[in-house]
Short mmCIF file of C-alpha atoms and ligand atoms in Angstrom, two decimals:
data_model
loop_
_atom_site.label_atom_id
_atom_site.label_comp_id
_atom_site.label_asym_id
_atom_site.label_seq_id
_atom_site.Cartn_x
_atom_site.Cartn_y
_atom_site.Cartn_z
CA MET A 60 -5.50 131.59 144.94
CA PHE A 61 -2.86 134.12 144.47
CA ALA A 62 0.28 133.88 146.81
CA PHE A 63 3.59 135.86 146.88
CA ASP A 64 6.39 134.09 148.77
CA PRO A 65 9.66 135.93 148.55
CA TYR A 66 11.39 132.67 149.82
CA SER A 67 10.14 130.56 146.96
CA PRO A 68 12.73 129.45 144.43
CA ALA A 69 10.22 130.09 141.71
CA VAL A 70 10.26 133.89 142.84
CA ASP A 71 14.14 133.71 142.71
CA ALA A 72 13.91 132.38 139.22
CA ASP A 73 11.38 134.78 137.81
CA PRO A 74 9.43 137.33 139.98
CA PHE A 75 8.19 139.50 137.23
CA PRO A 76 4.75 137.85 136.41
CA LEU A 77 3.96 137.83 140.17
CA TYR A 78 4.99 141.38 140.45
CA LYS A 79 2.59 142.44 137.85
CA VAL A 80 -0.30 140.77 139.61
CA LEU A 81 0.83 142.35 142.78
CA ARG A 82 0.95 146.00 141.28
CA ASP A 83 -2.24 145.59 139.33
CA GLN A 84 -4.46 143.66 141.75
CA HIS A 85 -2.72 143.78 145.18
CA PRO A 86 -0.78 146.95 145.48
CA VAL A 87 -0.83 146.47 149.32
CA TYR A 88 -0.47 142.68 149.71
CA TRP A 89 -0.11 140.75 153.02
CA SER A 90 2.41 137.91 152.44
CA GLU A 91 1.53 135.09 154.69
CA ALA A 92 4.82 133.28 153.92
CA ALA A 93 6.95 136.38 154.80
CA GLN A 94 4.57 137.78 157.53
CA MET A 95 4.87 141.15 156.01
CA TRP A 96 3.01 143.59 153.66
CA VAL A 97 4.34 143.89 150.11
CA LEU A 98 4.44 147.31 148.34
CA SER A 99 5.19 146.94 144.48
CA ARG A 100 4.07 150.18 142.69
CA TYR A 101 6.80 152.71 141.98
CA ILE A 102 5.05 155.62 143.59
CA ASP A 103 4.40 153.78 146.91
CA VAL A 104 7.79 152.11 147.08
CA ALA A 105 9.66 155.34 146.19
CA GLY A 106 7.56 157.34 148.54
CA ALA A 107 8.10 154.98 151.51
CA GLY A 108 12.01 155.22 150.81
CA THR A 109 11.77 158.94 151.53
CA ASN A 110 9.16 158.59 154.38
CA TRP A 111 11.50 157.25 157.12
CA GLN A 112 9.26 158.70 159.99
CA VAL A 113 6.63 156.13 158.99
CA PHE A 114 8.70 153.42 157.42
CA SER A 115 11.59 152.85 159.89
CA SER A 116 14.74 150.78 159.14
CA ALA A 117 15.67 150.59 162.74
CA GLN A 118 14.18 147.02 163.16
CA GLY A 119 16.48 145.81 160.32
CA ASN A 120 16.32 146.35 156.50
CA LEU A 121 17.28 142.91 155.17
CA MET A 122 14.07 140.88 154.55
CA THR A 123 15.68 138.03 156.73
CA GLU A 124 17.80 140.15 158.99
CA LEU A 125 20.90 139.09 160.70
CA PRO A 126 21.12 138.98 164.39
CA ASN A 127 22.12 142.16 166.40
CA ARG A 128 22.43 144.19 163.15
CA ALA A 129 19.25 146.29 163.74
CA GLY A 130 20.10 149.61 165.17
CA ALA A 131 23.79 149.32 164.66
CA THR A 132 24.49 150.16 160.96
CA LEU A 133 23.51 153.06 158.66
CA GLY A 134 21.12 150.69 156.74
CA THR A 135 19.43 149.74 160.15
CA THR A 136 18.88 153.11 161.81
CA ASP A 137 16.74 156.06 161.25
CA PRO A 138 17.71 159.71 161.44
CA PRO A 139 19.10 161.45 163.30
CA ARG A 140 21.30 158.51 164.29
CA HIS A 141 21.48 157.34 160.72
CA ASP A 142 22.69 160.82 159.46
CA ARG A 143 25.29 160.76 162.13
CA LEU A 144 26.53 157.30 161.19
CA ARG A 145 26.18 158.08 157.40
CA GLY A 146 28.14 161.32 157.84
CA LEU A 147 31.14 159.44 159.49
CA VAL A 148 31.27 156.64 156.94
CA GLN A 149 30.94 159.14 153.99
CA HIS A 150 33.74 161.24 155.67
CA ALA A 151 35.85 158.22 155.65
CA PHE A 152 34.97 157.34 151.98
CA MET A 153 35.90 161.02 151.07
CA LYS A 154 39.34 160.78 152.77
CA ARG A 155 40.03 157.64 150.72
CA ASN A 156 39.50 159.46 147.63
CA LEU A 157 37.53 157.09 145.25
CA GLU A 158 39.44 158.56 142.08
CA ALA A 159 42.68 157.12 143.55
CA LEU A 160 41.13 153.70 143.37
CA ALA A 161 40.43 153.92 139.55
CA GLU A 162 43.88 152.73 138.46
CA PRO A 163 44.27 149.98 140.99
CA MET A 164 40.80 148.75 139.88
CA ARG A 165 41.75 148.80 136.24
CA ASP A 166 44.91 146.77 136.98
CA ILE A 167 42.70 144.15 138.89
CA ALA A 168 40.17 144.06 136.11
CA ARG A 169 42.89 143.80 133.34
CA GLU A 170 44.51 140.80 135.22
CA ALA A 171 41.16 139.14 135.76
CA ALA A 172 40.23 139.49 132.17
CA GLN A 173 43.51 138.42 130.87
CA ALA A 174 43.08 135.02 132.51
CA LEU A 175 40.01 134.59 130.14
CA ARG A 176 42.22 134.95 126.99
CA GLY A 177 41.85 131.78 124.65
CA ARG A 178 39.03 130.45 126.68
CA GLU A 179 35.88 128.99 124.79
CA GLN A 180 33.80 128.75 127.86
CA PHE A 181 34.04 130.21 131.19
CA GLU A 182 31.93 130.72 134.42
CA PHE A 183 31.59 134.59 134.85
CA ILE A 184 31.41 134.71 138.60
CA ALA A 185 34.26 132.29 139.47
CA ASP A 186 36.48 133.16 136.53
CA PHE A 187 35.95 136.91 136.50
CA SER A 188 33.60 138.96 138.57
CA SER A 189 34.30 137.43 142.00
CA LYS A 190 38.03 137.69 141.39
CA PHE A 191 37.40 141.49 140.58
CA THR A 192 35.11 142.45 143.31
CA VAL A 193 36.96 140.70 146.24
CA ARG A 194 40.34 142.32 145.27
CA VAL A 195 38.66 145.70 144.80
CA LEU A 196 36.97 145.60 148.06
CA PHE A 197 40.26 144.48 149.83
CA ALA A 198 42.03 147.33 148.05
CA ALA A 199 39.15 149.88 149.19
CA LEU A 200 38.66 148.77 152.61
CA GLY A 201 42.39 148.00 153.29
CA LEU A 202 41.93 144.36 154.19
CA PRO A 203 45.00 142.13 154.41
CA LEU A 204 45.57 139.80 151.45
CA GLY A 205 45.53 136.13 151.96
CA ASP A 206 41.82 135.40 152.94
CA GLU A 207 40.03 136.58 149.78
CA GLN A 208 38.30 133.30 148.88
CA THR A 209 37.05 132.66 152.37
CA VAL A 210 35.87 136.35 152.71
CA ARG A 211 33.91 136.18 149.57
CA ASP A 212 32.39 132.66 150.27
CA LYS A 213 31.19 133.93 153.72
CA ALA A 214 29.81 137.23 152.27
CA VAL A 215 27.71 135.20 149.71
CA LEU A 216 26.45 132.85 152.59
CA MET A 217 25.60 135.68 154.83
CA VAL A 218 22.86 137.28 152.32
CA GLN A 219 21.19 133.90 151.70
CA SER A 220 18.33 132.40 153.60
CA ASP A 221 16.74 128.91 153.88
CA PRO A 222 13.65 128.58 151.55
CA ILE A 223 12.14 125.98 153.79
CA THR A 224 12.44 127.51 157.23
CA ARG A 225 12.19 131.10 155.87
CA ALA A 226 14.97 132.17 158.07
CA LYS A 227 18.81 132.08 158.26
CA GLY A 228 20.01 128.69 158.60
CA PRO A 229 23.10 127.54 160.86
CA GLU A 230 25.47 127.87 157.77
CA HIS A 231 24.37 131.59 157.18
CA LEU A 232 24.77 132.49 160.89
CA ALA A 233 28.10 130.85 161.10
CA ALA A 234 29.38 132.87 158.10
CA TYR A 235 28.08 135.98 159.87
CA ALA A 236 29.79 135.00 163.04
CA TRP A 237 32.96 134.24 161.15
CA MET A 238 32.80 137.65 159.31
CA GLN A 239 32.40 139.57 162.55
CA ASP A 240 35.44 137.86 164.10
CA TYR A 241 37.33 138.61 160.93
CA ALA A 242 36.25 142.27 160.80
CA ALA A 243 37.13 142.65 164.73
CA GLY A 244 40.75 141.40 163.76
CA VAL A 245 41.22 143.97 160.98
CA ILE A 246 39.77 146.85 163.14
CA ALA A 247 42.22 145.93 166.05
CA GLN A 248 45.12 145.83 163.40
CA ARG A 249 44.21 149.20 161.93
CA ARG A 250 43.72 150.97 165.26
CA ALA A 251 47.30 149.77 166.32
CA ALA A 252 48.74 150.79 163.17
CA PRO A 253 46.39 153.17 160.96
CA GLN A 254 46.81 153.13 157.07
CA ASN A 255 45.35 155.06 154.31
CA ASP A 256 42.19 152.87 154.00
CA LEU A 257 38.52 153.03 154.78
CA ILE A 258 38.59 150.83 157.90
CA SER A 259 41.49 152.99 159.53
CA HIS A 260 39.43 156.15 158.71
CA PHE A 261 36.15 155.36 159.96
CA SER A 262 37.22 153.51 162.97
CA THR A 263 38.99 156.76 163.98
CA ALA A 264 36.54 159.22 162.28
CA GLU A 265 35.34 162.08 164.27
CA ILE A 266 32.76 164.77 163.69
CA ASP A 267 32.46 167.52 166.25
CA GLY A 268 33.95 165.10 168.81
CA ASP A 269 31.60 162.31 167.83
CA ARG A 270 32.79 158.89 166.97
CA LEU A 271 31.32 155.44 166.02
CA ASP A 272 30.99 153.12 169.07
CA GLU A 273 32.56 149.60 169.03
CA ARG A 274 29.35 147.85 167.90
CA GLU A 275 28.75 150.47 165.13
CA VAL A 276 32.41 150.12 163.96
CA LEU A 277 32.17 146.25 163.82
CA LEU A 278 28.81 145.76 162.20
CA THR A 279 29.48 148.59 159.68
CA THR A 280 32.65 147.17 158.63
CA THR A 281 30.86 143.70 158.53
CA THR A 282 27.94 145.35 156.27
CA LEU A 283 30.66 147.01 154.11
CA ILE A 284 32.35 143.81 153.28
CA MET A 285 28.92 142.06 152.55
CA ALA A 286 27.73 144.98 150.44
CA GLY A 287 31.04 145.53 148.74
CA ILE A 288 31.32 141.87 147.72
CA GLU A 289 27.88 140.58 147.31
CA SER A 290 25.86 143.60 146.18
CA LEU A 291 28.46 144.49 143.63
CA GLY A 292 29.14 140.79 142.44
CA GLY A 293 25.41 140.16 142.31
CA PHE A 294 24.63 143.17 140.13
CA MET A 295 27.67 142.40 137.79
CA SER A 296 26.10 139.00 137.18
CA MET A 297 22.78 140.66 136.27
CA LEU A 298 24.37 142.92 133.82
CA ALA A 299 26.52 140.16 132.34
CA LEU A 300 23.34 138.15 131.95
CA ASN A 301 21.46 141.04 130.16
CA LEU A 302 24.52 141.60 127.78
CA ALA A 303 24.63 137.75 127.15
CA ASP A 304 20.97 137.60 126.30
CA PHE A 305 20.59 140.84 124.19
CA ALA A 306 22.97 140.65 121.31
CA ASP A 307 22.53 144.14 119.92
CA VAL A 308 23.23 145.78 123.22
CA ARG A 309 26.25 143.63 123.91
CA ARG A 310 27.77 144.25 120.53
CA ALA A 311 26.96 148.07 120.85
CA VAL A 312 28.43 148.35 124.23
CA ALA A 313 31.59 146.14 123.45
CA ALA A 314 32.14 148.38 120.52
CA ASP A 315 31.64 151.70 122.35
CA PRO A 316 32.52 151.67 126.11
CA ALA A 317 30.77 155.02 126.34
CA LEU A 318 27.55 153.28 126.21
CA LEU A 319 28.21 151.12 129.35
CA PRO A 320 26.80 153.57 131.90
CA ASP A 321 23.40 153.46 129.90
CA ALA A 322 23.55 149.64 130.10
CA VAL A 323 24.39 149.75 133.79
CA GLU A 324 21.34 152.09 134.71
CA GLU A 325 18.96 150.12 132.38
CA SER A 326 20.17 146.87 134.01
CA LEU A 327 19.72 148.29 137.50
CA ARG A 328 16.17 149.03 136.49
CA TYR A 329 15.25 145.95 134.41
CA ASN A 330 17.20 143.32 136.17
CA THR A 331 17.34 144.66 139.73
CA SER A 332 19.70 142.69 142.08
CA ALA A 333 18.74 144.33 145.29
CA GLN A 334 15.19 143.39 144.97
CA ARG A 335 13.53 143.68 148.24
CA PHE A 336 14.27 145.47 151.54
CA LYS A 337 12.26 145.75 154.81
CA ARG A 338 10.84 148.53 156.90
CA CYS A 339 8.60 148.64 160.06
CA LEU A 340 5.63 150.89 160.32
CA GLN A 341 5.75 153.55 163.03
CA ARG A 342 1.96 154.21 162.83
CA ASP A 343 -1.26 152.83 161.19
CA LEU A 344 -1.38 153.57 157.63
CA THR A 345 -4.09 153.18 155.02
CA LEU A 346 -2.99 152.84 151.34
CA HIS A 347 -5.11 151.79 148.40
CA GLY A 348 -8.00 151.03 150.85
CA VAL A 349 -5.98 148.64 152.95
CA THR A 350 -4.93 149.35 156.67
CA MET A 351 -1.61 148.44 157.80
CA LYS A 352 -0.81 148.51 161.50
CA ALA A 353 2.01 150.24 163.50
CA GLY A 354 4.59 147.61 164.20
CA ASP A 355 3.85 145.68 161.04
CA PHE A 356 6.77 144.95 158.66
CA VAL A 357 6.56 146.22 155.20
CA CYS A 358 8.61 145.04 152.05
CA LEU A 359 9.70 147.42 149.61
CA ALA A 360 9.90 145.51 146.32
CA TYR A 361 12.40 147.55 144.41
CA GLY A 362 12.50 144.93 141.66
CA ALA A 363 8.72 145.38 141.17
CA ALA A 364 8.70 149.29 141.24
CA ASN A 365 11.37 149.20 138.57
CA ARG A 366 9.04 147.31 136.27
CA ASP A 367 5.95 149.49 137.01
CA GLU A 368 4.32 150.62 133.62
CA ARG A 369 2.75 153.57 135.61
CA GLN A 370 6.44 154.89 135.78
CA PHE A 371 8.49 153.34 133.01
CA ALA A 372 6.97 152.97 129.52
CA ASP A 373 7.24 149.38 128.27
CA PRO A 374 8.90 148.37 131.36
CA ASP A 375 9.57 144.69 130.12
CA VAL A 376 11.61 145.86 127.35
CA TYR A 377 15.33 146.34 127.76
CA ASP A 378 16.04 149.68 126.17
CA LEU A 379 19.59 150.86 126.20
CA LYS A 380 18.49 154.41 125.23
CA ARG A 381 16.02 154.60 128.19
CA ARG A 382 18.22 156.21 130.80
CA PRO A 383 15.65 155.32 133.53
CA LYS A 384 15.44 158.34 135.75
CA GLY A 385 14.72 157.72 139.31
CA HIS A 386 15.10 153.82 139.10
CA LEU A 387 15.24 152.17 142.54
CA GLY A 388 18.26 149.76 141.64
CA PHE A 389 20.24 151.48 144.36
CA GLY A 390 17.22 152.19 146.52
CA GLY A 391 16.30 155.64 147.35
CA GLY A 392 15.59 158.37 149.97
CA VAL A 393 17.71 158.48 153.06
CA HIS A 394 18.95 155.03 152.64
CA GLY A 395 19.97 155.32 149.04
CA CYS A 396 23.11 153.24 148.50
CA LEU A 397 26.26 154.77 149.95
CA GLY A 398 28.37 152.79 147.57
CA SER A 399 26.69 153.77 144.28
CA ALA A 400 29.45 155.99 143.03
CA ILE A 401 32.20 153.46 143.69
CA ALA A 402 29.93 150.71 142.30
CA ARG A 403 29.28 152.59 139.08
CA MET A 404 32.90 153.28 138.61
CA ALA A 405 33.98 149.68 139.51
CA ILE A 406 31.45 148.19 137.09
CA LYS A 407 32.43 150.46 134.25
CA ILE A 408 35.99 149.68 134.62
CA ALA A 409 35.46 145.89 135.00
CA PHE A 410 33.30 145.56 131.83
CA GLU A 411 35.51 147.84 129.78
CA GLU A 412 38.49 145.42 130.52
CA PHE A 413 36.39 142.35 130.16
CA HIS A 414 34.99 143.40 126.79
CA LYS A 415 38.62 144.01 125.42
CA VAL A 416 39.39 140.30 126.00
CA VAL A 417 35.81 138.86 125.41
CA PRO A 418 33.73 141.16 123.33
CA ASP A 419 31.22 138.54 122.28
CA TYR A 420 29.62 135.95 124.42
CA THR A 421 26.28 134.15 125.17
CA ARG A 422 24.78 131.95 127.82
CA ALA A 423 25.97 128.39 127.71
CA ALA A 424 22.68 127.13 129.19
CA PRO A 425 19.30 128.65 129.32
CA GLN A 426 18.49 127.38 132.80
CA LEU A 427 20.16 129.10 135.78
CA ASP A 428 20.40 128.18 139.49
CA TRP A 429 19.35 131.21 141.62
CA MET A 430 20.84 132.21 144.89
CA PRO A 431 18.20 131.44 147.63
CA SER A 432 17.87 134.90 149.17
CA SER A 433 14.72 136.93 150.17
CA THR A 434 16.52 140.14 149.63
CA PHE A 435 18.97 139.95 146.55
CA ARG A 436 18.48 138.24 143.26
CA SER A 437 21.30 136.81 141.41
CA PRO A 438 22.56 133.57 139.59
CA LEU A 439 24.76 131.14 141.48
CA ARG A 440 26.81 130.29 138.32
CA LEU A 441 26.87 132.04 134.92
CA GLU A 442 28.36 129.84 132.31
CA MET A 443 29.29 131.63 129.15
CA THR A 444 30.26 130.55 125.54
CA VAL A 445 32.72 132.77 123.91
CA ASP A 446 32.11 133.76 120.12
CA ARG A 447 35.58 132.97 118.91
CA ALA A 448 35.37 135.01 115.67
CA ALA A 449 34.65 138.21 117.45
CA THR A 450 37.37 137.40 120.19
CA ARG A 451 39.95 136.62 117.57
CA HIS A 452 39.20 139.99 115.97
CA ALA A 453 39.57 141.69 119.38
CA ALA A 454 42.94 139.97 120.16
C1 HEM B 504 25.76 147.45 142.13
C2 HEM B 504 26.02 147.31 143.35
C3 HEM B 504 25.07 147.58 144.52
C4 HEM B 504 23.79 147.63 144.61
C5 HEM B 504 22.80 147.19 143.53
C6 HEM B 504 23.34 148.17 146.02
C7 HEM B 504 22.12 148.41 146.33
C8 HEM B 504 21.70 148.95 147.54
C9 HEM B 504 20.31 149.19 147.99
C10 HEM B 504 19.12 148.92 147.11
C11 HEM B 504 20.39 150.00 149.10
C12 HEM B 504 19.17 150.35 149.91
C13 HEM B 504 18.78 149.49 151.08
C14 HEM B 504 17.56 149.76 151.75
O1 HEM B 504 16.61 150.31 151.17
O2 HEM B 504 17.43 149.70 152.98
C15 HEM B 504 21.83 150.03 149.50
C16 HEM B 504 22.25 150.68 150.70
C17 HEM B 504 23.61 150.57 150.96
N1 HEM B 504 24.70 150.30 150.38
FE1 HEM B 504 24.58 149.51 148.40
N2 HEM B 504 24.48 148.50 146.59
C18 HEM B 504 25.61 148.31 145.75
C19 HEM B 504 26.94 148.35 146.15
C20 HEM B 504 27.43 148.82 147.35
C21 HEM B 504 28.84 148.92 147.63
C22 HEM B 504 29.98 148.57 146.60
C23 HEM B 504 28.91 149.46 148.97
C24 HEM B 504 29.97 149.74 149.90
C25 HEM B 504 31.19 149.55 149.62
C26 HEM B 504 27.47 149.47 149.39
C27 HEM B 504 27.20 150.04 150.68
C28 HEM B 504 25.83 150.41 150.92
C29 HEM B 504 25.44 150.87 152.24
C30 HEM B 504 26.43 151.35 153.28
C31 HEM B 504 24.04 151.06 152.19
C32 HEM B 504 23.22 151.73 153.33
C33 HEM B 504 23.00 153.15 153.13
C34 HEM B 504 22.11 153.88 154.21
O3 HEM B 504 21.16 153.14 154.74
O4 HEM B 504 22.14 155.07 154.41
N3 HEM B 504 26.62 149.28 148.32
N4 HEM B 504 22.58 149.50 148.52
#
């Protein structure tokens, strides 16, 4: 009998055949393992994203939610409270002026890429992408240098879940508690001596006399650290994986960096890292002949919707020229990713600098270990072999 369990290591490794069965045969599927409905067709998932009145985020949006987060961050509130939070955080983002981050980002990317010079093999995450994402996040948020590795390790643990208990394990909860203490310390420092950084701005941001309260500041900071490091790093791995596997695409993009944004959009669709998010139904709803009840949880399977042949022709083909309009790699609707602009800019800069040093590379091993997470999908390690002839040419 067909079963879809978002906690299963087999789903982490390859969810796509199961997604096809879901879309074709069970477009409204009750997952016994996850105790929630799963929507997988593009039209349903995209529609739910805009219909926050029925599909609420206020009970949490991570498939396996972290304690105390529901109701306190922009990802876990509904309008009008959500819009107020989003306005305040966006205001802080605008003040920091993202363009001003481009040069520091390039310096960080260049330095991380230079460390790969002369290598025949490397591990993409430890040797390149995590060095980049952590330092970029520290620069954007204004976090004090010194704790980068620990912050990265905790952020990665926070998004994981235990495949056996289908819940957060003690190590995940401990990482979350650590991150909140860490964030509280930085917030206190920035309040005492504000600087030109995101945390200083949004911990004091005001619109018409309205401010974030203490819990909102703390959990929004914690979420931004998690998203900034793990969402960005996870997707960079998925893009690197596609480029390593598809030689024509890799060579085209390495030779002409202007093609990078097309590869980014196609990988967001084809190899979605933010696979599944959760909503809670506010009223009974019948879809495709199945009635879901008010109070039921619903999984929006962005990764499945992005491979829906009803929306994208030949969805299992990676097509650099596709320019997939309306893909859900950054979600959509009122909760569409707030960090998408900074993420797109960071990814472009990182891969431009990476390709200057390592223009040609392939996966060192066909088998990958995947992060155990019901929400996100990315490899834990990504060993690469460098094509030395092409690299000598680039040097
Ligand atoms: C490639 C990297 C990224 C991907 C794939 C990604 C993906 C997503 C997705 C799918 C959502 C929607 C969640 C939902 O439907 O409930 C989301 C929301 C969000 N993301 Fe990202 N994200 C990325 C990078 C970032 C970065 C770098 C930041 C911040 C620095 C960030 C901050 C946020 C926030 C604050 C929200 C909540 C927005 C709201 O509810 O209004 N993300 N992201």
